[in-house]
Amino acid sequence: MPAMVIVGMQWGDEGKAKVLDALCDEIDIVVRFQGGANAGHTVYVGKERYAFHLVPSGILHENKVCVIANGCVVDPAQLLKEIDALHQRGVKVDGSNLKLSDRAQIVMPYHKLVDQLSEKRKEASGKKIGTTGRGIGPAYVDKIARSGIRVSDLLNPGFLRERVAARLDELNAVLQHVYGEKPLDPKAVADEVLASAERLKPCIADTAQYLNAALDARKRLLFEGAQGTLLDIDHGTYPYVTSSNSTAGGAATGSGVSPKRIETALGVVKAYTTRVGAGPFPTELLDAQGEALRQRGGEFGTTTGRPRRCGWFDAVAVRYAVEVSGVDALALTKLDVLTGERELKVCTHYTVDGRMLDRFPADLSLVERAQPVYETLPGWSETLDACRRFAELPAAAQAYVKRLEQCSGAPVRYIGVGAARDALIRC
Ligand code: GDP
Ligand code: IMO
Ligand code: MG
């Protein structure tokens, strides 16, 4: 397994970090390739909880190198905050184990401001996306519009100041005339960002070169996806998505490693479904059962603390996610959370206006009207935390996993039975 990508199969928060953490012994380098501090990746080491936003979750392991590659949007102040918090807990983070791409884009203070202002404005018309407010969308907008500021610009302050002034020349007009805000001072903005530069300098590198050389030297790479397939800018429930490619293809463009070298894709999927923020969610449970899943699963956002919307397993969505990322195997997480449910439902198809649909549609109005067609399976009452082999699971849990495997179209290789590092069954 020289290079494997881990991808979320639903709307994020599938437990990607926990799975990655469990696989860390088998790898040398962990790479974030898209997104930014919108991600919230939780890992438990004993009773200690670590929440990562920008720093790859592999950082807890000694002798691993973590890379924030070119496809990411990086908020320097947030990155330093995370590094400081890790230092305080005795985790070493420096240029030897954290590498930041010189081609990554910087999330500027005005990106966060515009993210929040734009959401507020959309709220009035009921069209809010429910973003994390971390400036992700506006940072990617500037990247694509060729107005972005890159990490390499931190090393060239004169150029950075020019770029910030040029961007604010336009943006200040929007801030004043669209949002009724005061204009921003280019010097103050540039000073704020450059203040972080000194401390980040030792981490800045040409990470594409580093990763390709590492592959040549037979190092093993793990690409840590953030968000999930249904939040992908191209393949997700557009416009209720994030602004990057969170599917497997993003690992190549987002890192400068050829897709030919990324051999395996592991899809991480929850044994039920959750979503944070707005947008359609066909199998959502708006009743007491949804609330029960939320409480038992601790389904509250790692980044924003918002309650996650909960629902049954949606095999239509997962089949689509398996296809889009060419997923070889699945890691099924949070099976333990389903303990105690008398019956479990799995959505195998939708009906829309009386017609059957077994493929996740592009047209959002179809997703909004989709009625899930459910199969009902028996539940189990035994706790699963201590199970470490598939055969130790109750028969009903085994049957549930087998059914999910069949209707998702990929084999289940790992099963999560708790948040703890070792609460994982390898099938
Ligand atoms: P990520 O964004 O995909 O890395 O997922 P998050 O960290 O945002 O959310 C997943 C949550 O579920 C975290 O609090 C994990 O500690 C927890 N978790 C992961 N796998 C399991 C599991 O198999 N069982 C239980 N009970 N919790 C899990
Ligand atoms: P991880 O990596 C769940 C959601 C937001 C919102 C939409 C757009 O922890 O799985 P953004 O701030 O990206 O512009 O928000 O995407 N979202 C996530 N939901 N998990 C995440 O990351 C998410 N990152 C963004 O809630 O609906
Ligand atoms: Mg998360």
PDB file of N, CA, C and O in Angstrom, residues 137-192:
ATOM      1  N   GLY A 137     -15.097  29.047   1.629  1.00  0.00           N
ATOM      2  CA  GLY A 137     -15.650  29.373   0.312  1.00  0.00           C
ATOM      3  C   GLY A 137     -14.946  30.589  -0.290  1.00  0.00           C
ATOM      4  O   GLY A 137     -14.390  30.512  -1.395  1.00  0.00           O
ATOM      5  N   PRO A 138     -14.919  31.729   0.416  1.00  0.00           N
ATOM      6  CA  PRO A 138     -14.262  32.919  -0.159  1.00  0.00           C
ATOM      7  C   PRO A 138     -12.778  32.694  -0.483  1.00  0.00           C
ATOM      8  O   PRO A 138     -12.269  33.254  -1.448  1.00  0.00           O
ATOM      9  N   ALA A 139     -12.083  31.864   0.287  1.00  0.00           N
ATOM     10  CA  ALA A 139     -10.660  31.611  -0.021  1.00  0.00           C
ATOM     11  C   ALA A 139     -10.537  30.841  -1.336  1.00  0.00           C
ATOM     12  O   ALA A 139      -9.675  31.151  -2.165  1.00  0.00           O
ATOM     13  N   TYR A 140     -11.406  29.843  -1.539  1.00  0.00           N
ATOM     14  CA  TYR A 140     -11.358  29.108  -2.814  1.00  0.00           C
ATOM     15  C   TYR A 140     -11.856  29.969  -3.970  1.00  0.00           C
ATOM     16  O   TYR A 140     -11.402  29.812  -5.105  1.00  0.00           O
ATOM     17  N   VAL A 141     -12.802  30.864  -3.709  1.00  0.00           N
ATOM     18  CA  VAL A 141     -13.251  31.782  -4.766  1.00  0.00           C
ATOM     19  C   VAL A 141     -12.052  32.586  -5.252  1.00  0.00           C
ATOM     20  O   VAL A 141     -11.786  32.691  -6.456  1.00  0.00           O
ATOM     21  N   ASP A 142     -11.289  33.145  -4.327  1.00  0.00           N
ATOM     22  CA  ASP A 142     -10.120  33.955  -4.711  1.00  0.00           C
ATOM     23  C   ASP A 142      -9.067  33.102  -5.418  1.00  0.00           C
ATOM     24  O   ASP A 142      -8.400  33.572  -6.344  1.00  0.00           O
ATOM     25  N   LYS A 143      -8.909  31.860  -4.987  1.00  0.00           N
ATOM     26  CA  LYS A 143      -7.943  30.971  -5.662  1.00  0.00           C
ATOM     27  C   LYS A 143      -8.323  30.834  -7.135  1.00  0.00           C
ATOM     28  O   LYS A 143      -7.502  31.040  -8.025  1.00  0.00           O
ATOM     29  N   ILE A 144      -9.576  30.490  -7.378  1.00  0.00           N
ATOM     30  CA  ILE A 144     -10.010  30.245  -8.754  1.00  0.00           C
ATOM     31  C   ILE A 144     -10.058  31.543  -9.554  1.00  0.00           C
ATOM     32  O   ILE A 144      -9.795  31.552 -10.750  1.00  0.00           O
ATOM     33  N   ALA A 145     -10.363  32.642  -8.880  1.00  0.00           N
ATOM     34  CA  ALA A 145     -10.399  33.940  -9.571  1.00  0.00           C
ATOM     35  C   ALA A 145      -8.995  34.522  -9.747  1.00  0.00           C
ATOM     36  O   ALA A 145      -8.839  35.630 -10.253  1.00  0.00           O
ATOM     37  N   ARG A 146      -7.999  33.778  -9.287  1.00  0.00           N
ATOM     38  CA  ARG A 146      -6.588  34.169  -9.409  1.00  0.00           C
ATOM     39  C   ARG A 146      -6.239  35.422  -8.602  1.00  0.00           C
ATOM     40  O   ARG A 146      -5.330  36.158  -8.944  1.00  0.00           O
ATOM     41  N   SER A 147      -7.010  35.611  -7.512  1.00  0.00           N
ATOM     42  CA  SER A 147      -6.741  36.754  -6.624  1.00  0.00           C
ATOM     43  C   SER A 147      -6.252  36.279  -5.263  1.00  0.00           C
ATOM     44  O   SER A 147      -6.227  37.060  -4.311  1.00  0.00           O
ATOM     45  N   GLY A 148      -5.917  35.001  -5.161  1.00  0.00           N
ATOM     46  CA  GLY A 148      -5.547  34.446  -3.859  1.00  0.00           C
ATOM     47  C   GLY A 148      -4.144  34.841  -3.417  1.00  0.00           C
ATOM     48  O   GLY A 148      -3.335  35.336  -4.207  1.00  0.00           O
ATOM     49  N   ILE A 149      -3.901  34.618  -2.133  1.00  0.00           N
ATOM     50  CA  ILE A 149      -2.567  34.824  -1.567  1.00  0.00           C
ATOM     51  C   ILE A 149      -2.059  33.423  -1.214  1.00  0.00           C
ATOM     52  O   ILE A 149      -2.793  32.636  -0.611  1.00  0.00           O
ATOM     53  N   ARG A 150      -0.829  33.123  -1.619  1.00  0.00           N
ATOM     54  CA  ARG A 150      -0.320  31.772  -1.366  1.00  0.00           C
ATOM     55  C   ARG A 150       0.712  31.774  -0.245  1.00  0.00           C
ATOM     56  O   ARG A 150       1.292  32.809   0.098  1.00  0.00           O
ATOM     57  N   VAL A 151       0.954  30.587   0.275  1.00  0.00           N
ATOM     58  CA  VAL A 151       1.934  30.455   1.359  1.00  0.00           C
ATOM     59  C   VAL A 151       3.290  30.988   0.921  1.00  0.00           C
ATOM     60  O   VAL A 151       4.000  31.641   1.688  1.00  0.00           O
ATOM     61  N   SER A 152       3.658  30.761  -0.345  1.00  0.00           N
ATOM     62  CA  SER A 152       4.962  31.249  -0.824  1.00  0.00           C
ATOM     63  C   SER A 152       5.050  32.778  -0.708  1.00  0.00           C
ATOM     64  O   SER A 152       6.144  33.330  -0.547  1.00  0.00           O
ATOM     65  N   ASP A 153       3.899  33.453  -0.759  1.00  0.00           N
ATOM     66  CA  ASP A 153       3.903  34.928  -0.648  1.00  0.00           C
ATOM     67  C   ASP A 153       4.317  35.386   0.754  1.00  0.00           C
ATOM     68  O   ASP A 153       4.754  36.524   0.921  1.00  0.00           O
ATOM     69  N   LEU A 154       4.184  34.499   1.730  1.00  0.00           N
ATOM     70  CA  LEU A 154       4.610  34.858   3.093  1.00  0.00           C
ATOM     71  C   LEU A 154       6.117  35.116   3.119  1.00  0.00           C
ATOM     72  O   LEU A 154       6.628  35.845   3.968  1.00  0.00           O
ATOM     73  N   LEU A 155       6.817  34.473   2.174  1.00  0.00           N
ATOM     74  CA  LEU A 155       8.270  34.606   2.132  1.00  0.00           C
ATOM     75  C   LEU A 155       8.699  35.806   1.286  1.00  0.00           C
ATOM     76  O   LEU A 155       9.882  36.062   1.123  1.00  0.00           O
ATOM     77  N   ASN A 156       7.725  36.486   0.725  1.00  0.00           N
ATOM     78  CA  ASN A 156       8.003  37.605  -0.180  1.00  0.00           C
ATOM     79  C   ASN A 156       7.063  38.756   0.208  1.00  0.00           C
ATOM     80  O   ASN A 156       6.089  39.044  -0.495  1.00  0.00           O
ATOM     81  N   PRO A 157       7.344  39.416   1.362  1.00  0.00           N
ATOM     82  CA  PRO A 157       6.392  40.374   1.928  1.00  0.00           C
ATOM     83  C   PRO A 157       5.992  41.507   0.986  1.00  0.00           C
ATOM     84  O   PRO A 157       4.826  41.911   0.959  1.00  0.00           O
ATOM     85  N   GLY A 158       6.928  41.985   0.175  1.00  0.00           N
ATOM     86  CA  GLY A 158       6.600  43.083  -0.736  1.00  0.00           C
ATOM     87  C   GLY A 158       5.509  42.656  -1.708  1.00  0.00           C
ATOM     88  O   GLY A 158       4.517  43.360  -1.938  1.00  0.00           O
ATOM     89  N   PHE A 159       5.678  41.461  -2.262  1.00  0.00           N
ATOM     90  CA  PHE A 159       4.713  40.927  -3.220  1.00  0.00           C
ATOM     91  C   PHE A 159       3.367  40.694  -2.534  1.00  0.00           C
ATOM     92  O   PHE A 159       2.307  41.028  -3.067  1.00  0.00           O
ATOM     93  N   LEU A 160       3.420  40.123  -1.314  1.00  0.00           N
ATOM     94  CA  LEU A 160       2.175  39.871  -0.568  1.00  0.00           C
ATOM     95  C   LEU A 160       1.413  41.177  -0.348  1.00  0.00           C
ATOM     96  O   LEU A 160       0.199  41.246  -0.554  1.00  0.00           O
ATOM     97  N   ARG A 161       2.136  42.224   0.034  1.00  0.00           N
ATOM     98  CA  ARG A 161       1.466  43.519   0.281  1.00  0.00           C
ATOM     99  C   ARG A 161       0.787  44.034  -0.991  1.00  0.00           C
ATOM    100  O   ARG A 161      -0.335  44.521  -0.949  1.00  0.00           O
ATOM    101  N   GLU A 162       1.482  43.873  -2.129  1.00  0.00           N
ATOM    102  CA  GLU A 162       0.889  44.306  -3.412  1.00  0.00           C
ATOM    103  C   GLU A 162      -0.390  43.528  -3.716  1.00  0.00           C
ATOM    104  O   GLU A 162      -1.391  44.087  -4.133  1.00  0.00           O
ATOM    105  N   ARG A 163      -0.318  42.207  -3.504  1.00  0.00           N
ATOM    106  CA  ARG A 163      -1.473  41.351  -3.803  1.00  0.00           C
ATOM    107  C   ARG A 163      -2.659  41.678  -2.892  1.00  0.00           C
ATOM    108  O   ARG A 163      -3.804  41.703  -3.336  1.00  0.00           O
ATOM    109  N   VAL A 164      -2.363  41.929  -1.624  1.00  0.00           N
ATOM    110  CA  VAL A 164      -3.441  42.248  -0.682  1.00  0.00           C
ATOM    111  C   VAL A 164      -4.080  43.585  -1.077  1.00  0.00           C
ATOM    112  O   VAL A 164      -5.310  43.716  -1.107  1.00  0.00           O
ATOM    113  N   ALA A 165      -3.242  44.543  -1.434  1.00  0.00           N
ATOM    114  CA  ALA A 165      -3.775  45.860  -1.816  1.00  0.00           C
ATOM    115  C   ALA A 165      -4.658  45.731  -3.060  1.00  0.00           C
ATOM    116  O   ALA A 165      -5.745  46.324  -3.125  1.00  0.00           O
ATOM    117  N   ALA A 166      -4.204  44.936  -4.031  1.00  0.00           N
ATOM    118  CA  ALA A 166      -4.981  44.766  -5.264  1.00  0.00           C
ATOM    119  C   ALA A 166      -6.328  44.097  -4.957  1.00  0.00           C
ATOM    120  O   ALA A 166      -7.369  44.495  -5.480  1.00  0.00           O
ATOM    121  N   ARG A 167      -6.292  43.097  -4.079  1.00  0.00           N
ATOM    122  CA  ARG A 167      -7.544  42.387  -3.766  1.00  0.00           C
ATOM    123  C   ARG A 167      -8.505  43.303  -3.021  1.00  0.00           C
ATOM    124  O   ARG A 167      -9.714  43.320  -3.282  1.00  0.00           O
ATOM    125  N   LEU A 168      -7.950  44.066  -2.078  1.00  0.00           N
ATOM    126  CA  LEU A 168      -8.830  44.911  -1.261  1.00  0.00           C
ATOM    127  C   LEU A 168      -9.372  46.100  -2.054  1.00  0.00           C
ATOM    128  O   LEU A 168     -10.441  46.628  -1.731  1.00  0.00           O
ATOM    129  N   ASP A 169      -8.643  46.476  -3.085  1.00  0.00           N
ATOM    130  CA  ASP A 169      -9.125  47.564  -3.933  1.00  0.00           C
ATOM    131  C   ASP A 169     -10.553  47.234  -4.405  1.00  0.00           C
ATOM    132  O   ASP A 169     -11.444  48.076  -4.404  1.00  0.00           O
ATOM    133  N   GLU A 170     -10.762  45.973  -4.784  1.00  0.00           N
ATOM    134  CA  GLU A 170     -12.078  45.542  -5.263  1.00  0.00           C
ATOM    135  C   GLU A 170     -12.995  45.171  -4.090  1.00  0.00           C
ATOM    136  O   GLU A 170     -14.150  45.573  -4.024  1.00  0.00           O
ATOM    137  N   LEU A 171     -12.426  44.385  -3.185  1.00  0.00           N
ATOM    138  CA  LEU A 171     -13.266  43.844  -2.107  1.00  0.00           C
ATOM    139  C   LEU A 171     -13.814  44.934  -1.185  1.00  0.00           C
ATOM    140  O   LEU A 171     -14.936  44.814  -0.680  1.00  0.00           O
ATOM    141  N   ASN A 172     -13.032  45.982  -0.971  1.00  0.00           N
ATOM    142  CA  ASN A 172     -13.512  47.052  -0.094  1.00  0.00           C
ATOM    143  C   ASN A 172     -14.800  47.685  -0.632  1.00  0.00           C
ATOM    144  O   ASN A 172     -15.680  48.071   0.143  1.00  0.00           O
ATOM    145  N   ALA A 173     -14.899  47.745  -1.961  1.00  0.00           N
ATOM    146  CA  ALA A 173     -16.122  48.304  -2.556  1.00  0.00           C
ATOM    147  C   ALA A 173     -17.306  47.399  -2.209  1.00  0.00           C
ATOM    148  O   ALA A 173     -18.398  47.868  -1.879  1.00  0.00           O
ATOM    149  N   VAL A 174     -17.074  46.099  -2.261  1.00  0.00           N
ATOM    150  CA  VAL A 174     -18.144  45.144  -1.927  1.00  0.00           C
ATOM    151  C   VAL A 174     -18.487  45.264  -0.435  1.00  0.00           C
ATOM    152  O   VAL A 174     -19.669  45.303  -0.059  1.00  0.00           O
ATOM    153  N   LEU A 175     -17.451  45.325   0.383  1.00  0.00           N
ATOM    154  CA  LEU A 175     -17.702  45.407   1.836  1.00  0.00           C
ATOM    155  C   LEU A 175     -18.546  46.645   2.158  1.00  0.00           C
ATOM    156  O   LEU A 175     -19.493  46.577   2.942  1.00  0.00           O
ATOM    157  N   GLN A 176     -18.219  47.751   1.516  1.00  0.00           N
ATOM    158  CA  GLN A 176     -18.938  48.999   1.826  1.00  0.00           C
ATOM    159  C   GLN A 176     -20.332  49.016   1.214  1.00  0.00           C
ATOM    160  O   GLN A 176     -21.314  49.303   1.890  1.00  0.00           O
ATOM    161  N   HIS A 177     -20.401  48.676  -0.088  1.00  0.00           N
ATOM    162  CA  HIS A 177     -21.666  48.922  -0.795  1.00  0.00           C
ATOM    163  C   HIS A 177     -22.638  47.756  -0.716  1.00  0.00           C
ATOM    164  O   HIS A 177     -23.847  47.949  -0.808  1.00  0.00           O
ATOM    165  N   VAL A 178     -22.126  46.545  -0.556  1.00  0.00           N
ATOM    166  CA  VAL A 178     -23.047  45.400  -0.450  1.00  0.00           C
ATOM    167  C   VAL A 178     -23.373  45.114   1.011  1.00  0.00           C
ATOM    168  O   VAL A 178     -24.523  44.897   1.376  1.00  0.00           O
ATOM    169  N   TYR A 179     -22.314  45.136   1.846  1.00  0.00           N
ATOM    170  CA  TYR A 179     -22.532  44.705   3.234  1.00  0.00           C
ATOM    171  C   TYR A 179     -22.606  45.865   4.233  1.00  0.00           C
ATOM    172  O   TYR A 179     -22.833  45.635   5.421  1.00  0.00           O
ATOM    173  N   GLY A 180     -22.371  47.087   3.757  1.00  0.00           N
ATOM    174  CA  GLY A 180     -22.439  48.237   4.661  1.00  0.00           C
ATOM    175  C   GLY A 180     -21.368  48.202   5.753  1.00  0.00           C
ATOM    176  O   GLY A 180     -21.576  48.678   6.867  1.00  0.00           O
ATOM    177  N   GLU A 181     -20.211  47.610   5.405  1.00  0.00           N
ATOM    178  CA  GLU A 181     -19.106  47.515   6.376  1.00  0.00           C
ATOM    179  C   GLU A 181     -18.072  48.599   6.104  1.00  0.00           C
ATOM    180  O   GLU A 181     -18.045  49.194   5.017  1.00  0.00           O
ATOM    181  N   LYS A 182     -17.161  48.769   7.058  1.00  0.00           N
ATOM    182  CA  LYS A 182     -16.052  49.714   6.845  1.00  0.00           C
ATOM    183  C   LYS A 182     -15.009  49.053   5.933  1.00  0.00           C
ATOM    184  O   LYS A 182     -14.832  47.832   5.985  1.00  0.00           O
ATOM    185  N   PRO A 183     -14.297  49.852   5.119  1.00  0.00           N
ATOM    186  CA  PRO A 183     -13.236  49.251   4.288  1.00  0.00           C
ATOM    187  C   PRO A 183     -12.079  48.759   5.165  1.00  0.00           C
ATOM    188  O   PRO A 183     -11.880  49.277   6.264  1.00  0.00           O
ATOM    189  N   LEU A 184     -11.343  47.775   4.665  1.00  0.00           N
ATOM    190  CA  LEU A 184     -10.203  47.244   5.427  1.00  0.00           C
ATOM    191  C   LEU A 184      -8.919  47.931   4.965  1.00  0.00           C
ATOM    192  O   LEU A 184      -8.762  48.260   3.779  1.00  0.00           O
ATOM    193  N   ASP A 185      -7.999  48.088   5.901  1.00  0.00           N
ATOM    194  CA  ASP A 185      -6.725  48.729   5.592  1.00  0.00           C
ATOM    195  C   ASP A 185      -5.738  47.654   5.108  1.00  0.00           C
ATOM    196  O   ASP A 185      -5.395  46.742   5.870  1.00  0.00           O
ATOM    197  N   PRO A 186      -5.296  47.761   3.842  1.00  0.00           N
ATOM    198  CA  PRO A 186      -4.417  46.715   3.298  1.00  0.00           C
ATOM    199  C   PRO A 186      -3.163  46.490   4.145  1.00  0.00           C
ATOM    200  O   PRO A 186      -2.721  45.356   4.302  1.00  0.00           O
ATOM    201  N   LYS A 187      -2.613  47.581   4.702  1.00  0.00           N
ATOM    202  CA  LYS A 187      -1.372  47.433   5.472  1.00  0.00           C
ATOM    203  C   LYS A 187      -1.646  46.611   6.735  1.00  0.00           C
ATOM    204  O   LYS A 187      -0.897  45.675   7.070  1.00  0.00           O
ATOM    205  N   ALA A 188      -2.733  46.943   7.415  1.00  0.00           N
ATOM    206  CA  ALA A 188      -3.052  46.232   8.657  1.00  0.00           C
ATOM    207  C   ALA A 188      -3.321  44.746   8.379  1.00  0.00           C
ATOM    208  O   ALA A 188      -2.882  43.862   9.133  1.00  0.00           O
ATOM    209  N   VAL A 189      -4.013  44.474   7.269  1.00  0.00           N
ATOM    210  CA  VAL A 189      -4.324  43.077   6.919  1.00  0.00           C
ATOM    211  C   VAL A 189      -3.028  42.323   6.614  1.00  0.00           C
ATOM    212  O   VAL A 189      -2.796  41.214   7.128  1.00  0.00           O
ATOM    213  N   ALA A 190      -2.170  42.935   5.798  1.00  0.00           N
ATOM    214  CA  ALA A 190      -0.904  42.277   5.432  1.00  0.00           C
ATOM    215  C   ALA A 190      -0.039  42.070   6.678  1.00  0.00           C
ATOM    216  O   ALA A 190       0.543  40.990   6.866  1.00  0.00           O
ATOM    217  N   ASP A 191       0.014  43.083   7.550  1.00  0.00           N
ATOM    218  CA  ASP A 191       0.815  42.951   8.783  1.00  0.00           C
ATOM    219  C   ASP A 191       0.336  41.765   9.615  1.00  0.00           C
ATOM    220  O   ASP A 191       1.143  40.984  10.128  1.00  0.00           O
ATOM    221  N   GLU A 192      -0.981  41.651   9.724  1.00  0.00           N
ATOM    222  CA  GLU A 192      -1.557  40.567  10.546  1.00  0.00           C
ATOM    223  C   GLU A 192      -1.124  39.191  10.026  1.00  0.00           C
ATOM    224  O   GLU A 192      -0.707  38.322  10.788  1.00  0.00           O
TER     225      GLU A 192
END
